Structures are given as C-alpha cells and as structure tokens.
Amino acid sequence: MFAHALQGGAGFGRGVKQLPKIGDISQIKTNNQRAMLRHIRQAGQVSRVQLAQSLRLSKSTVTENIAQLLQSGVVLETGVGSSQVTGGRRPVMLRINSGYSYIVAAELGLHSPIFALADLNGRLLRRPTVTLPAEASYPYRLRLCRD
C-alpha cells in the first residue's frame, strides 16, 4: 500500500508527490553540474558557498558535485578567498581548468576555410586559414579538416 501511495496511486496515495526516478536523479545531477560549470566560467572564480547561494542549491549538493568535477579535473581549487565580514573560515575558490579540454571550430568557406582552437574559457589559441583553389573537392576539404 505504501509503495502504491508513493507512486501516486488512488485512495491513500492521492496527493502524495511521486519520488524522482533513478534516471531523473542522474539528470538532475547533470543539470546541476552544468549550471555550476556555467556559473564558475562566468564568474571566473567562485567559492562553494557563493555557488550554493547563486544557484539556490544546498551546500551538500554543491560539495558533492564539485568533488566529482575536481576529481575529473575540469574544475580546480585556486586558493583561498577573503573571509566574511563576520569572520569565519576563508573560502576555497574554484575556477574552470581551461586546459582540461579544447573547443575546435571550422568554417568550410568556398575559398578560405577557417579553423579555430580555443580553451574552455573561450580564449582563442590558434586560428589558421588555408587558401584553396575553387575547384577543390569536398572530400579534399574534409581531409584538410581532419589533418
């Protein structure tokens, strides 16, 4: 009967909110981590407390997710910030590890394809261009991208 109530069944369970399914929980975690990464990237560096306040998440949710992001290497601890006016422990600041991965973009223009390589902070690292003859085939252009 209790399991039926949790699933929103009739009778006793009317009005009882359903618990999230396992797939939903992993999706919530993914969404939370994306929001945290986006906020850290926009802020430059931020503490866990600031993340929890800005994103309206519990401190334990932030701590658990940041631990995974630190372990993967996409987030780095950068040292300590200044303590609050009321005192207390100084916060550990977080930032995106810009060298964790890279962003590659290609614009395959007719005569001058443009390629770009950027870090995770969006800083442009390389932007080579190549001049192609008008008769260059599409497969040749694709090989050029690959190489």
PDB file of C-alpha atoms in Angstrom:
ATOM      1  CA  MET A   1       0.000   0.000   0.000  1.00  0.00           C
ATOM      2  CA  PHE A   2       2.812   2.428   0.921  1.00  0.00           C
ATOM      3  CA  ALA A   3       4.659   1.805  -2.359  1.00  0.00           C
ATOM      4  CA  HIS A   4       1.409   2.358  -4.217  1.00  0.00           C
ATOM      5  CA  ALA A   5       0.950   5.683  -2.396  1.00  0.00           C
ATOM      6  CA  LEU A   6       4.435   6.835  -3.332  1.00  0.00           C
ATOM      7  CA  GLN A   7       3.648   6.092  -6.949  1.00  0.00           C
ATOM      8  CA  GLY A   8       0.621   8.385  -6.806  1.00  0.00           C
ATOM      9  CA  GLY A   9      -1.987   5.628  -6.824  1.00  0.00           C
ATOM     10  CA  ALA A  10      -5.631   6.057  -5.872  1.00  0.00           C
ATOM     11  CA  GLY A  11      -7.013   6.027  -2.341  1.00  0.00           C
ATOM     12  CA  PHE A  12      -4.405   6.558   0.366  1.00  0.00           C
ATOM     13  CA  GLY A  13      -1.848   7.886  -2.106  1.00  0.00           C
ATOM     14  CA  ARG A  14      -3.955  10.719  -3.510  1.00  0.00           C
ATOM     15  CA  GLY A  15      -1.993  13.953  -3.470  1.00  0.00           C
ATOM     16  CA  VAL A  16       1.298  12.280  -2.491  1.00  0.00           C
ATOM     17  CA  LYS A  17       4.104  13.623  -4.616  1.00  0.00           C
ATOM     18  CA  GLN A  18       5.991  10.996  -6.591  1.00  0.00           C
ATOM     19  CA  LEU A  19       9.645  10.451  -5.768  1.00  0.00           C
ATOM     20  CA  PRO A  20      12.040  11.083  -8.666  1.00  0.00           C
ATOM     21  CA  LYS A  21      13.028   8.007 -10.635  1.00  0.00           C
ATOM     22  CA  ILE A  22      16.693   6.953 -10.795  1.00  0.00           C
ATOM     23  CA  GLY A  23      17.052   8.363 -14.320  1.00  0.00           C
ATOM     24  CA  ASP A  24      15.567  11.641 -13.129  1.00  0.00           C
ATOM     25  CA  ILE A  25      18.101  11.876 -10.289  1.00  0.00           C
ATOM     26  CA  SER A  26      21.048  11.427 -12.637  1.00  0.00           C
ATOM     27  CA  GLN A  27      19.549  14.051 -14.966  1.00  0.00           C
ATOM     28  CA  ILE A  28      19.165  16.470 -12.039  1.00  0.00           C
ATOM     29  CA  LYS A  29      22.806  15.869 -11.100  1.00  0.00           C
ATOM     30  CA  THR A  30      23.925  16.501 -14.689  1.00  0.00           C
ATOM     31  CA  ASN A  31      21.861  19.703 -14.844  1.00  0.00           C
ATOM     32  CA  ASN A  32      23.283  20.890 -11.510  1.00  0.00           C
ATOM     33  CA  GLN A  33      26.861  20.257 -12.666  1.00  0.00           C
ATOM     34  CA  ARG A  34      26.235  22.116 -15.926  1.00  0.00           C
ATOM     35  CA  ALA A  35      24.790  25.066 -14.022  1.00  0.00           C
ATOM     36  CA  MET A  36      27.793  25.075 -11.684  1.00  0.00           C
ATOM     37  CA  LEU A  37      30.285  24.949 -14.562  1.00  0.00           C
ATOM     38  CA  ARG A  38      28.458  27.754 -16.376  1.00  0.00           C
ATOM     39  CA  HIS A  39      28.436  29.899 -13.220  1.00  0.00           C
ATOM     40  CA  ILE A  40      32.115  29.254 -12.436  1.00  0.00           C
ATOM     41  CA  ARG A  41      33.072  30.097 -16.025  1.00  0.00           C
ATOM     42  CA  GLN A  42      31.069  33.342 -15.963  1.00  0.00           C
ATOM     43  CA  ALA A  43      32.364  34.387 -12.543  1.00  0.00           C
ATOM     44  CA  GLY A  44      35.992  33.487 -13.238  1.00  0.00           C
ATOM     45  CA  GLN A  45      36.379  32.092  -9.764  1.00  0.00           C
ATOM     46  CA  VAL A  46      33.840  31.438  -7.044  1.00  0.00           C
ATOM     47  CA  SER A  47      33.517  29.658  -3.697  1.00  0.00           C
ATOM     48  CA  ARG A  48      31.227  26.732  -2.935  1.00  0.00           C
ATOM     49  CA  VAL A  49      29.116  28.953  -0.675  1.00  0.00           C
ATOM     50  CA  GLN A  50      28.703  31.532  -3.451  1.00  0.00           C
ATOM     51  CA  LEU A  51      27.690  28.727  -5.847  1.00  0.00           C
ATOM     52  CA  ALA A  52      25.088  27.415  -3.407  1.00  0.00           C
ATOM     53  CA  GLN A  53      23.652  30.906  -2.873  1.00  0.00           C
ATOM     54  CA  SER A  54      23.665  31.935  -6.537  1.00  0.00           C
ATOM     55  CA  LEU A  55      22.187  28.686  -7.842  1.00  0.00           C
ATOM     56  CA  ARG A  56      19.884  28.152  -4.838  1.00  0.00           C
ATOM     57  CA  LEU A  57      21.296  24.709  -4.163  1.00  0.00           C
ATOM     58  CA  SER A  58      22.104  23.130  -0.820  1.00  0.00           C
ATOM     59  CA  LYS A  59      25.709  23.282   0.351  1.00  0.00           C
ATOM     60  CA  SER A  60      25.856  19.467   0.402  1.00  0.00           C
ATOM     61  CA  THR A  61      24.654  19.288  -3.237  1.00  0.00           C
ATOM     62  CA  VAL A  62      27.329  21.765  -4.283  1.00  0.00           C
ATOM     63  CA  THR A  63      30.041  19.985  -2.275  1.00  0.00           C
ATOM     64  CA  GLU A  64      29.147  16.551  -3.702  1.00  0.00           C
ATOM     65  CA  ASN A  65      29.040  17.768  -7.304  1.00  0.00           C
ATOM     66  CA  ILE A  66      32.178  19.898  -7.018  1.00  0.00           C
ATOM     67  CA  ALA A  67      34.042  16.879  -5.606  1.00  0.00           C
ATOM     68  CA  GLN A  68      33.237  14.981  -8.810  1.00  0.00           C
ATOM     69  CA  LEU A  69      34.220  17.936 -11.007  1.00  0.00           C
ATOM     70  CA  LEU A  70      37.511  18.309  -9.101  1.00  0.00           C
ATOM     71  CA  GLN A  71      38.226  14.587  -9.451  1.00  0.00           C
ATOM     72  CA  SER A  72      37.599  14.733 -13.201  1.00  0.00           C
ATOM     73  CA  GLY A  73      39.945  17.726 -13.481  1.00  0.00           C
ATOM     74  CA  VAL A  74      37.519  20.140 -15.157  1.00  0.00           C
ATOM     75  CA  VAL A  75      37.453  22.348 -12.023  1.00  0.00           C
ATOM     76  CA  LEU A  76      40.471  23.455  -9.980  1.00  0.00           C
ATOM     77  CA  GLU A  77      40.841  24.892  -6.494  1.00  0.00           C
ATOM     78  CA  THR A  78      42.779  28.140  -6.823  1.00  0.00           C
ATOM     79  CA  GLY A  79      43.490  29.048  -3.218  1.00  0.00           C
ATOM     80  CA  VAL A  80      41.557  30.858  -0.534  1.00  0.00           C
ATOM     81  CA  GLY A  81      39.446  33.959  -0.785  1.00  0.00           C
ATOM     82  CA  SER A  82      38.804  36.579   1.852  1.00  0.00           C
ATOM     83  CA  SER A  83      36.651  35.701   4.842  1.00  0.00           C
ATOM     84  CA  GLN A  84      33.241  37.218   5.509  1.00  0.00           C
ATOM     85  CA  VAL A  85      32.913  40.477   7.438  1.00  0.00           C
ATOM     86  CA  THR A  86      31.714  38.422  10.387  1.00  0.00           C
ATOM     87  CA  GLY A  87      34.875  36.300  10.275  1.00  0.00           C
ATOM     88  CA  GLY A  88      34.927  32.560   9.867  1.00  0.00           C
ATOM     89  CA  ARG A  89      36.908  30.251   7.686  1.00  0.00           C
ATOM     90  CA  ARG A  90      38.244  31.646   4.414  1.00  0.00           C
ATOM     91  CA  PRO A  91      36.542  30.042   1.395  1.00  0.00           C
ATOM     92  CA  VAL A  92      38.373  27.852  -1.105  1.00  0.00           C
ATOM     93  CA  MET A  93      37.981  29.400  -4.540  1.00  0.00           C
ATOM     94  CA  LEU A  94      37.157  27.375  -7.652  1.00  0.00           C
ATOM     95  CA  ARG A  95      37.813  28.018 -11.336  1.00  0.00           C
ATOM     96  CA  ILE A  96      37.498  26.186 -14.634  1.00  0.00           C
ATOM     97  CA  ASN A  97      40.609  24.274 -15.723  1.00  0.00           C
ATOM     98  CA  SER A  98      40.905  25.944 -19.116  1.00  0.00           C
ATOM     99  CA  GLY A  99      43.372  23.298 -20.309  1.00  0.00           C
ATOM    100  CA  TYR A 100      41.123  20.348 -19.412  1.00  0.00           C
ATOM    101  CA  SER A 101      39.747  20.173 -22.930  1.00  0.00           C
ATOM    102  CA  TYR A 102      39.626  22.289 -26.062  1.00  0.00           C
ATOM    103  CA  ILE A 103      36.993  23.612 -28.439  1.00  0.00           C
ATOM    104  CA  VAL A 104      37.553  23.155 -32.168  1.00  0.00           C
ATOM    105  CA  ALA A 105      35.544  25.058 -34.771  1.00  0.00           C
ATOM    106  CA  ALA A 106      35.699  25.002 -38.544  1.00  0.00           C
ATOM    107  CA  GLU A 107      34.054  27.140 -41.178  1.00  0.00           C
ATOM    108  CA  LEU A 108      34.403  25.489 -44.548  1.00  0.00           C
ATOM    109  CA  GLY A 109      34.180  28.527 -46.800  1.00  0.00           C
ATOM    110  CA  LEU A 110      34.478  28.099 -50.544  1.00  0.00           C
ATOM    111  CA  HIS A 111      37.995  29.563 -50.912  1.00  0.00           C
ATOM    112  CA  SER A 112      39.359  30.129 -47.406  1.00  0.00           C
ATOM    113  CA  PRO A 113      38.310  27.670 -44.712  1.00  0.00           C
ATOM    114  CA  ILE A 114      38.883  28.977 -41.206  1.00  0.00           C
ATOM    115  CA  PHE A 115      39.769  26.795 -38.242  1.00  0.00           C
ATOM    116  CA  ALA A 116      39.850  27.836 -34.597  1.00  0.00           C
ATOM    117  CA  LEU A 117      41.120  26.274 -31.399  1.00  0.00           C
ATOM    118  CA  ALA A 118      40.017  27.700 -28.044  1.00  0.00           C
ATOM    119  CA  ASP A 119      40.349  26.686 -24.410  1.00  0.00           C
ATOM    120  CA  LEU A 120      37.357  26.106 -22.109  1.00  0.00           C
ATOM    121  CA  ASN A 121      37.321  29.776 -21.122  1.00  0.00           C
ATOM    122  CA  GLY A 122      36.808  30.678 -24.783  1.00  0.00           C
ATOM    123  CA  ARG A 123      40.298  32.130 -25.212  1.00  0.00           C
ATOM    124  CA  LEU A 124      41.366  31.758 -28.841  1.00  0.00           C
ATOM    125  CA  LEU A 125      44.598  29.749 -29.068  1.00  0.00           C
ATOM    126  CA  ARG A 126      45.001  29.278 -32.827  1.00  0.00           C
ATOM    127  CA  ARG A 127      43.150  30.430 -35.921  1.00  0.00           C
ATOM    128  CA  PRO A 128      44.849  29.137 -39.066  1.00  0.00           C
ATOM    129  CA  THR A 129      43.363  29.781 -42.506  1.00  0.00           C
ATOM    130  CA  VAL A 130      44.046  27.927 -45.717  1.00  0.00           C
ATOM    131  CA  THR A 131      43.615  29.208 -49.246  1.00  0.00           C
ATOM    132  CA  LEU A 132      42.065  26.643 -51.563  1.00  0.00           C
ATOM    133  CA  PRO A 133      41.582  26.638 -55.283  1.00  0.00           C
ATOM    134  CA  ALA A 134      37.923  26.993 -56.272  1.00  0.00           C
ATOM    135  CA  GLU A 135      37.920  23.520 -57.809  1.00  0.00           C
ATOM    136  CA  ALA A 136      38.968  21.766 -54.555  1.00  0.00           C
ATOM    137  CA  SER A 137      36.588  18.888 -53.919  1.00  0.00           C
ATOM    138  CA  TYR A 138      34.536  18.477 -50.781  1.00  0.00           C
ATOM    139  CA  PRO A 139      36.377  15.245 -49.778  1.00  0.00           C
ATOM    140  CA  TYR A 140      39.666  17.152 -50.106  1.00  0.00           C
ATOM    141  CA  ARG A 141      38.283  19.875 -47.798  1.00  0.00           C
ATOM    142  CA  LEU A 142      37.218  17.264 -45.253  1.00  0.00           C
ATOM    143  CA  ARG A 143      40.681  15.639 -45.329  1.00  0.00           C
ATOM    144  CA  LEU A 144      42.156  19.071 -44.714  1.00  0.00           C
ATOM    145  CA  CYS A 145      39.959  19.425 -41.606  1.00  0.00           C
ATOM    146  CA  ARG A 146      40.981  16.021 -40.339  1.00  0.00           C
ATOM    147  CA  ASP A 147      44.677  16.696 -40.824  1.00  0.00           C
TER     148      ASP A 147
END
